[in-house]
Amino acid sequence: MKLVWSPETASKAYIDTVKICKKFKESDHVELISAMAGGWNPRLIVEAWSSGTDITTTIALGIAAHHLGARYVCIVQNEESKLEYQTAVKDHGCLVPEVVVGEAKDVMSRLPEVEFMVVDGRRKDLYELFRHARLSRRGAVLLWTNGVKKCMARFQWDLVISGNSRLVRSVIMPVGRGLNIAYVKENRGFGKSSYRNFGRWITRVDQKTGEEHVFRG
């Protein structure tokens, strides 16, 4: 089994997100996130939210999770952030996901089979969250938002993806404050040592399109 794209669910999630998020400025990126989450049909959606950030991504993922019947979990930094987050979500009448508090390694160890994950780029534990994510054998879509463009261009997904998975494609999209997206699949037939034998990953960013090209050296 692998993640299979469903245009019907993607369309439903997108349309509902447009209706609800049209009052927010620069909502085009969350509409895309909702469509992607709905289209890839994940069974577990994970968001890592940063205090002081709006909850448009939560709205988008909540809509997708509702259409899919998927489990939706949000990770926050501490109990104060948890209260801030839950209050903001309830004020907007959104679906309140499961909210967990803790260090990246501990939290991600309790969330197996992650298939869709969105991390706010303002979190200091960005790398740790992705590095410790236990990805599904069906594959996974990983995104980070609100990142500084220069940091996004330098970011290398191979540094946070384990030897049990392999990067199929990554792209930086100039929507909202920027989206860095990676599609990851199970690394079948290769253990960690075999994975290293293929050499290091090399990334090149097209300065005109912002697209990141990844290949083995």
mmCIF file of C-alpha atoms in Angstrom:
data_model
loop_
_atom_site.group_PDB
_atom_site.id
_atom_site.type_symbol
_atom_site.label_atom_id
_atom_site.label_comp_id
_atom_site.label_asym_id
_atom_site.label_seq_id
_atom_site.Cartn_x
_atom_site.Cartn_y
_atom_site.Cartn_z
ATOM 1 C CA MET A 1 0.000 0.000 0.000
ATOM 2 C CA LYS A 2 1.117 3.559 -0.665
ATOM 3 C CA LEU A 3 -0.265 7.068 -0.509
ATOM 4 C CA VAL A 4 -2.599 7.567 -3.478
ATOM 5 C CA TRP A 5 -3.777 10.954 -4.693
ATOM 6 C CA SER A 6 -7.535 11.571 -4.520
ATOM 7 C CA PRO A 7 -8.585 14.632 -6.562
ATOM 8 C CA GLU A 8 -12.163 14.478 -5.264
ATOM 9 C CA THR A 9 -11.190 14.842 -1.591
ATOM 10 C CA ALA A 10 -8.560 17.439 -2.476
ATOM 11 C CA SER A 11 -11.212 19.528 -4.206
ATOM 12 C CA LYS A 12 -13.658 19.295 -1.304
ATOM 13 C CA ALA A 13 -11.016 20.301 1.246
ATOM 14 C CA TYR A 14 -9.836 23.169 -0.944
ATOM 15 C CA ILE A 15 -13.318 24.603 -1.538
ATOM 16 C CA ASP A 16 -14.285 24.454 2.146
ATOM 17 C CA THR A 17 -11.014 26.093 3.169
ATOM 18 C CA VAL A 18 -11.503 28.913 0.649
ATOM 19 C CA LYS A 19 -14.960 29.595 2.080
ATOM 20 C CA ILE A 20 -13.760 29.746 5.685
ATOM 21 C CA CYS A 21 -10.349 31.375 5.215
ATOM 22 C CA LYS A 22 -11.319 34.085 2.714
ATOM 23 C CA LYS A 23 -11.487 36.607 5.574
ATOM 24 C CA PHE A 24 -7.786 36.050 6.308
ATOM 25 C CA LYS A 25 -5.052 37.823 4.365
ATOM 26 C CA GLU A 26 -2.603 35.630 2.442
ATOM 27 C CA SER A 27 -4.663 32.486 2.846
ATOM 28 C CA ASP A 28 -3.644 30.916 -0.464
ATOM 29 C CA HIS A 29 -0.956 28.781 1.188
ATOM 30 C CA VAL A 30 -3.398 27.183 3.656
ATOM 31 C CA GLU A 31 -5.817 26.430 0.853
ATOM 32 C CA LEU A 32 -3.001 24.564 -0.868
ATOM 33 C CA ILE A 33 -2.093 22.758 2.367
ATOM 34 C CA SER A 34 -5.713 21.678 2.860
ATOM 35 C CA ALA A 35 -5.982 20.409 -0.711
ATOM 36 C CA MET A 36 -2.713 18.490 -0.360
ATOM 37 C CA ALA A 37 -3.777 16.925 2.935
ATOM 38 C CA GLY A 38 -7.141 15.949 1.499
ATOM 39 C CA GLY A 39 -5.691 14.687 -1.760
ATOM 40 C CA TRP A 40 -3.000 12.458 -0.263
ATOM 41 C CA ASN A 41 -5.553 10.807 2.028
ATOM 42 C CA PRO A 42 -3.316 10.438 5.116
ATOM 43 C CA ARG A 43 -4.464 8.460 8.136
ATOM 44 C CA LEU A 44 -2.442 10.605 10.562
ATOM 45 C CA ILE A 45 -1.980 14.365 10.182
ATOM 46 C CA VAL A 46 0.523 16.107 12.479
ATOM 47 C CA GLU A 47 0.976 19.852 12.939
ATOM 48 C CA ALA A 48 3.676 21.546 15.017
ATOM 49 C CA TRP A 49 2.346 24.975 15.947
ATOM 50 C CA SER A 50 4.339 27.959 17.181
ATOM 51 C CA SER A 51 3.054 30.365 19.833
ATOM 52 C CA GLY A 52 2.034 33.725 18.420
ATOM 53 C CA THR A 53 1.131 32.269 15.024
ATOM 54 C CA ASP A 54 -2.376 32.413 13.563
ATOM 55 C CA ILE A 55 -4.370 29.210 13.261
ATOM 56 C CA THR A 56 -5.178 29.252 9.559
ATOM 57 C CA THR A 57 -3.106 26.105 9.045
ATOM 58 C CA THR A 58 -5.093 24.417 11.807
ATOM 59 C CA ILE A 59 -8.335 25.414 10.094
ATOM 60 C CA ALA A 60 -7.105 23.971 6.797
ATOM 61 C CA LEU A 61 -5.863 20.706 8.287
ATOM 62 C CA GLY A 62 -8.992 20.357 10.402
ATOM 63 C CA ILE A 63 -11.158 20.594 7.286
ATOM 64 C CA ALA A 64 -9.064 17.969 5.509
ATOM 65 C CA ALA A 65 -9.108 15.674 8.542
ATOM 66 C CA HIS A 66 -12.890 16.005 8.758
ATOM 67 C CA HIS A 67 -13.345 14.946 5.117
ATOM 68 C CA LEU A 68 -10.929 12.047 5.538
ATOM 69 C CA GLY A 69 -11.895 10.858 8.998
ATOM 70 C CA ALA A 70 -8.179 11.061 9.773
ATOM 71 C CA ARG A 71 -6.504 11.434 13.144
ATOM 72 C CA TYR A 72 -5.212 14.984 13.606
ATOM 73 C CA VAL A 73 -2.626 15.874 16.260
ATOM 74 C CA CYS A 74 -1.092 19.280 17.043
ATOM 75 C CA ILE A 75 2.209 19.651 18.933
ATOM 76 C CA VAL A 76 2.777 22.771 21.060
ATOM 77 C CA GLN A 77 5.817 23.902 23.033
ATOM 78 C CA ASN A 78 4.399 24.123 26.572
ATOM 79 C CA GLU A 79 1.229 24.322 28.671
ATOM 80 C CA GLU A 80 0.958 28.087 28.136
ATOM 81 C CA SER A 81 1.082 27.579 24.369
ATOM 82 C CA LYS A 82 -1.492 24.809 24.674
ATOM 83 C CA LEU A 83 -3.964 27.151 26.360
ATOM 84 C CA GLU A 84 -3.271 29.901 23.806
ATOM 85 C CA TYR A 85 -3.765 27.462 20.942
ATOM 86 C CA GLN A 86 -6.945 25.829 22.227
ATOM 87 C CA THR A 87 -8.503 29.216 22.976
ATOM 88 C CA ALA A 88 -7.745 30.494 19.467
ATOM 89 C CA VAL A 89 -9.142 27.355 17.847
ATOM 90 C CA LYS A 90 -12.374 27.484 19.852
ATOM 91 C CA ASP A 91 -12.802 31.200 19.128
ATOM 92 C CA HIS A 92 -12.905 30.398 15.417
ATOM 93 C CA GLY A 93 -15.251 27.460 15.864
ATOM 94 C CA CYS A 94 -12.740 25.041 14.349
ATOM 95 C CA LEU A 95 -12.261 21.341 14.869
ATOM 96 C CA VAL A 96 -10.029 21.037 17.955
ATOM 97 C CA PRO A 97 -7.371 18.385 17.263
ATOM 98 C CA GLU A 98 -5.551 16.293 19.816
ATOM 99 C CA VAL A 99 -3.017 18.590 21.467
ATOM 100 C CA VAL A 100 0.243 17.209 22.861
ATOM 101 C CA VAL A 101 3.018 18.951 24.787
ATOM 102 C CA GLY A 102 6.614 17.790 25.054
ATOM 103 C CA GLU A 103 10.112 17.593 23.632
ATOM 104 C CA ALA A 104 10.359 16.702 19.950
ATOM 105 C CA LYS A 105 11.948 13.265 20.430
ATOM 106 C CA ASP A 106 9.474 12.198 23.116
ATOM 107 C CA VAL A 107 6.399 13.494 21.323
ATOM 108 C CA MET A 108 7.275 12.030 17.919
ATOM 109 C CA SER A 109 8.055 8.640 19.473
ATOM 110 C CA ARG A 110 4.384 8.470 20.471
ATOM 111 C CA LEU A 111 3.109 9.209 16.967
ATOM 112 C CA PRO A 112 3.832 6.248 14.680
ATOM 113 C CA GLU A 113 2.897 6.089 11.003
ATOM 114 C CA VAL A 114 2.940 9.836 10.286
ATOM 115 C CA GLU A 115 1.712 10.457 6.727
ATOM 116 C CA PHE A 116 1.237 14.235 6.561
ATOM 117 C CA MET A 117 3.196 16.666 8.712
ATOM 118 C CA VAL A 118 3.335 20.464 8.820
ATOM 119 C CA VAL A 119 5.871 22.307 11.001
ATOM 120 C CA ASP A 120 5.973 26.060 11.570
ATOM 121 C CA GLY A 121 9.432 27.257 10.522
ATOM 122 C CA ARG A 122 9.650 29.572 13.524
ATOM 123 C CA ARG A 123 9.985 26.631 15.883
ATOM 124 C CA LYS A 124 13.526 26.139 17.182
ATOM 125 C CA ASP A 125 13.060 22.358 17.144
ATOM 126 C CA LEU A 126 12.191 22.235 13.431
ATOM 127 C CA TYR A 127 14.995 19.799 12.574
ATOM 128 C CA GLU A 128 14.344 17.600 15.609
ATOM 129 C CA LEU A 129 10.631 17.280 14.847
ATOM 130 C CA PHE A 130 11.272 16.062 11.319
ATOM 131 C CA ARG A 131 14.274 13.940 12.330
ATOM 132 C CA HIS A 132 12.343 12.006 14.975
ATOM 133 C CA ALA A 133 9.139 11.600 12.970
ATOM 134 C CA ARG A 134 8.167 7.941 12.570
ATOM 135 C CA LEU A 135 6.985 7.955 8.979
ATOM 136 C CA SER A 136 4.450 5.579 7.477
ATOM 137 C CA ARG A 137 5.511 2.753 5.185
ATOM 138 C CA ARG A 138 2.903 4.083 2.747
ATOM 139 C CA GLY A 139 4.980 7.241 2.379
ATOM 140 C CA ALA A 140 4.631 10.737 3.786
ATOM 141 C CA VAL A 141 4.321 14.381 2.783
ATOM 142 C CA LEU A 142 6.345 16.806 4.918
ATOM 143 C CA LEU A 143 5.978 20.594 4.889
ATOM 144 C CA TRP A 144 7.411 23.520 6.732
ATOM 145 C CA THR A 145 5.888 26.967 6.602
ATOM 146 C CA ASN A 146 6.757 30.541 7.583
ATOM 147 C CA GLY A 147 10.431 30.067 6.874
ATOM 148 C CA VAL A 148 13.067 32.611 5.903
ATOM 149 C CA LYS A 149 13.683 32.149 2.177
ATOM 150 C CA LYS A 150 17.454 31.807 2.583
ATOM 151 C CA CYS A 151 16.989 29.149 5.261
ATOM 152 C CA MET A 152 14.517 27.253 3.095
ATOM 153 C CA ALA A 153 16.967 27.274 0.189
ATOM 154 C CA ARG A 154 19.745 25.868 2.393
ATOM 155 C CA PHE A 155 17.555 23.272 4.076
ATOM 156 C CA GLN A 156 18.481 19.687 3.169
ATOM 157 C CA TRP A 157 15.798 17.089 3.717
ATOM 158 C CA ASP A 158 18.312 14.240 3.723
ATOM 159 C CA LEU A 159 19.624 15.534 7.053
ATOM 160 C CA VAL A 160 16.283 14.851 8.735
ATOM 161 C CA ILE A 161 15.074 11.767 6.862
ATOM 162 C CA SER A 162 16.105 8.418 8.331
ATOM 163 C CA GLY A 163 17.719 5.557 6.434
ATOM 164 C CA ASN A 164 14.367 3.756 6.362
ATOM 165 C CA SER A 165 12.950 6.409 4.031
ATOM 166 C CA ARG A 166 14.089 8.140 0.872
ATOM 167 C CA LEU A 167 13.341 11.525 -0.608
ATOM 168 C CA VAL A 168 11.402 11.302 -3.860
ATOM 169 C CA ARG A 169 10.932 14.997 -4.534
ATOM 170 C CA SER A 170 11.118 18.357 -2.804
ATOM 171 C CA VAL A 171 10.052 21.807 -3.890
ATOM 172 C CA ILE A 172 9.934 25.332 -2.483
ATOM 173 C CA MET A 173 6.739 27.169 -3.362
ATOM 174 C CA PRO A 174 6.455 30.986 -3.161
ATOM 175 C CA VAL A 175 2.994 31.072 -1.585
ATOM 176 C CA GLY A 176 2.189 32.790 1.690
ATOM 177 C CA ARG A 177 5.497 33.191 3.491
ATOM 178 C CA GLY A 178 6.862 30.187 1.648
ATOM 179 C CA LEU A 179 6.320 26.434 1.683
ATOM 180 C CA ASN A 180 9.063 23.804 1.606
ATOM 181 C CA ILE A 181 7.498 20.487 0.648
ATOM 182 C CA ALA A 182 8.977 16.987 0.515
ATOM 183 C CA TYR A 183 7.476 13.691 -0.619
ATOM 184 C CA VAL A 184 9.085 10.702 1.094
ATOM 185 C CA LYS A 185 8.710 6.978 0.454
ATOM 186 C CA GLU A 186 9.878 3.843 2.229
ATOM 187 C CA ASN A 187 13.470 2.947 1.412
ATOM 188 C CA ARG A 188 12.714 -0.647 0.424
ATOM 189 C CA GLY A 189 15.534 -3.082 0.080
ATOM 190 C CA PHE A 190 18.215 -0.859 1.539
ATOM 191 C CA GLY A 191 19.431 -0.733 5.103
ATOM 192 C CA LYS A 192 21.125 2.287 6.563
ATOM 193 C CA SER A 193 24.593 1.155 5.475
ATOM 194 C CA SER A 194 23.467 0.529 1.894
ATOM 195 C CA TYR A 195 21.775 3.908 1.868
ATOM 196 C CA ARG A 196 25.072 5.622 2.640
ATOM 197 C CA ASN A 197 26.859 3.755 -0.113
ATOM 198 C CA PHE A 198 24.943 5.745 -2.693
ATOM 199 C CA GLY A 199 26.811 8.868 -1.584
ATOM 200 C CA ARG A 200 25.640 12.116 -0.153
ATOM 201 C CA TRP A 201 22.602 14.067 -1.256
ATOM 202 C CA ILE A 202 23.246 17.270 -3.170
ATOM 203 C CA THR A 203 20.685 20.073 -3.428
ATOM 204 C CA ARG A 204 20.485 22.829 -5.996
ATOM 205 C CA VAL A 205 17.928 25.644 -5.920
ATOM 206 C CA ASP A 206 16.757 27.276 -9.148
ATOM 207 C CA GLN A 207 17.058 30.989 -8.382
ATOM 208 C CA LYS A 208 14.361 31.899 -10.917
ATOM 209 C CA THR A 209 11.650 29.407 -9.957
ATOM 210 C CA GLY A 210 12.660 28.703 -6.358
ATOM 211 C CA GLU A 211 12.458 24.963 -7.078
ATOM 212 C CA GLU A 212 14.842 22.723 -5.185
ATOM 213 C CA HIS A 213 16.435 19.863 -7.132
ATOM 214 C CA VAL A 214 17.827 16.974 -5.126
ATOM 215 C CA PHE A 215 20.129 14.210 -6.411
ATOM 216 C CA ARG A 216 22.803 11.866 -5.171
ATOM 217 C CA GLY A 217 26.453 12.748 -5.695
#
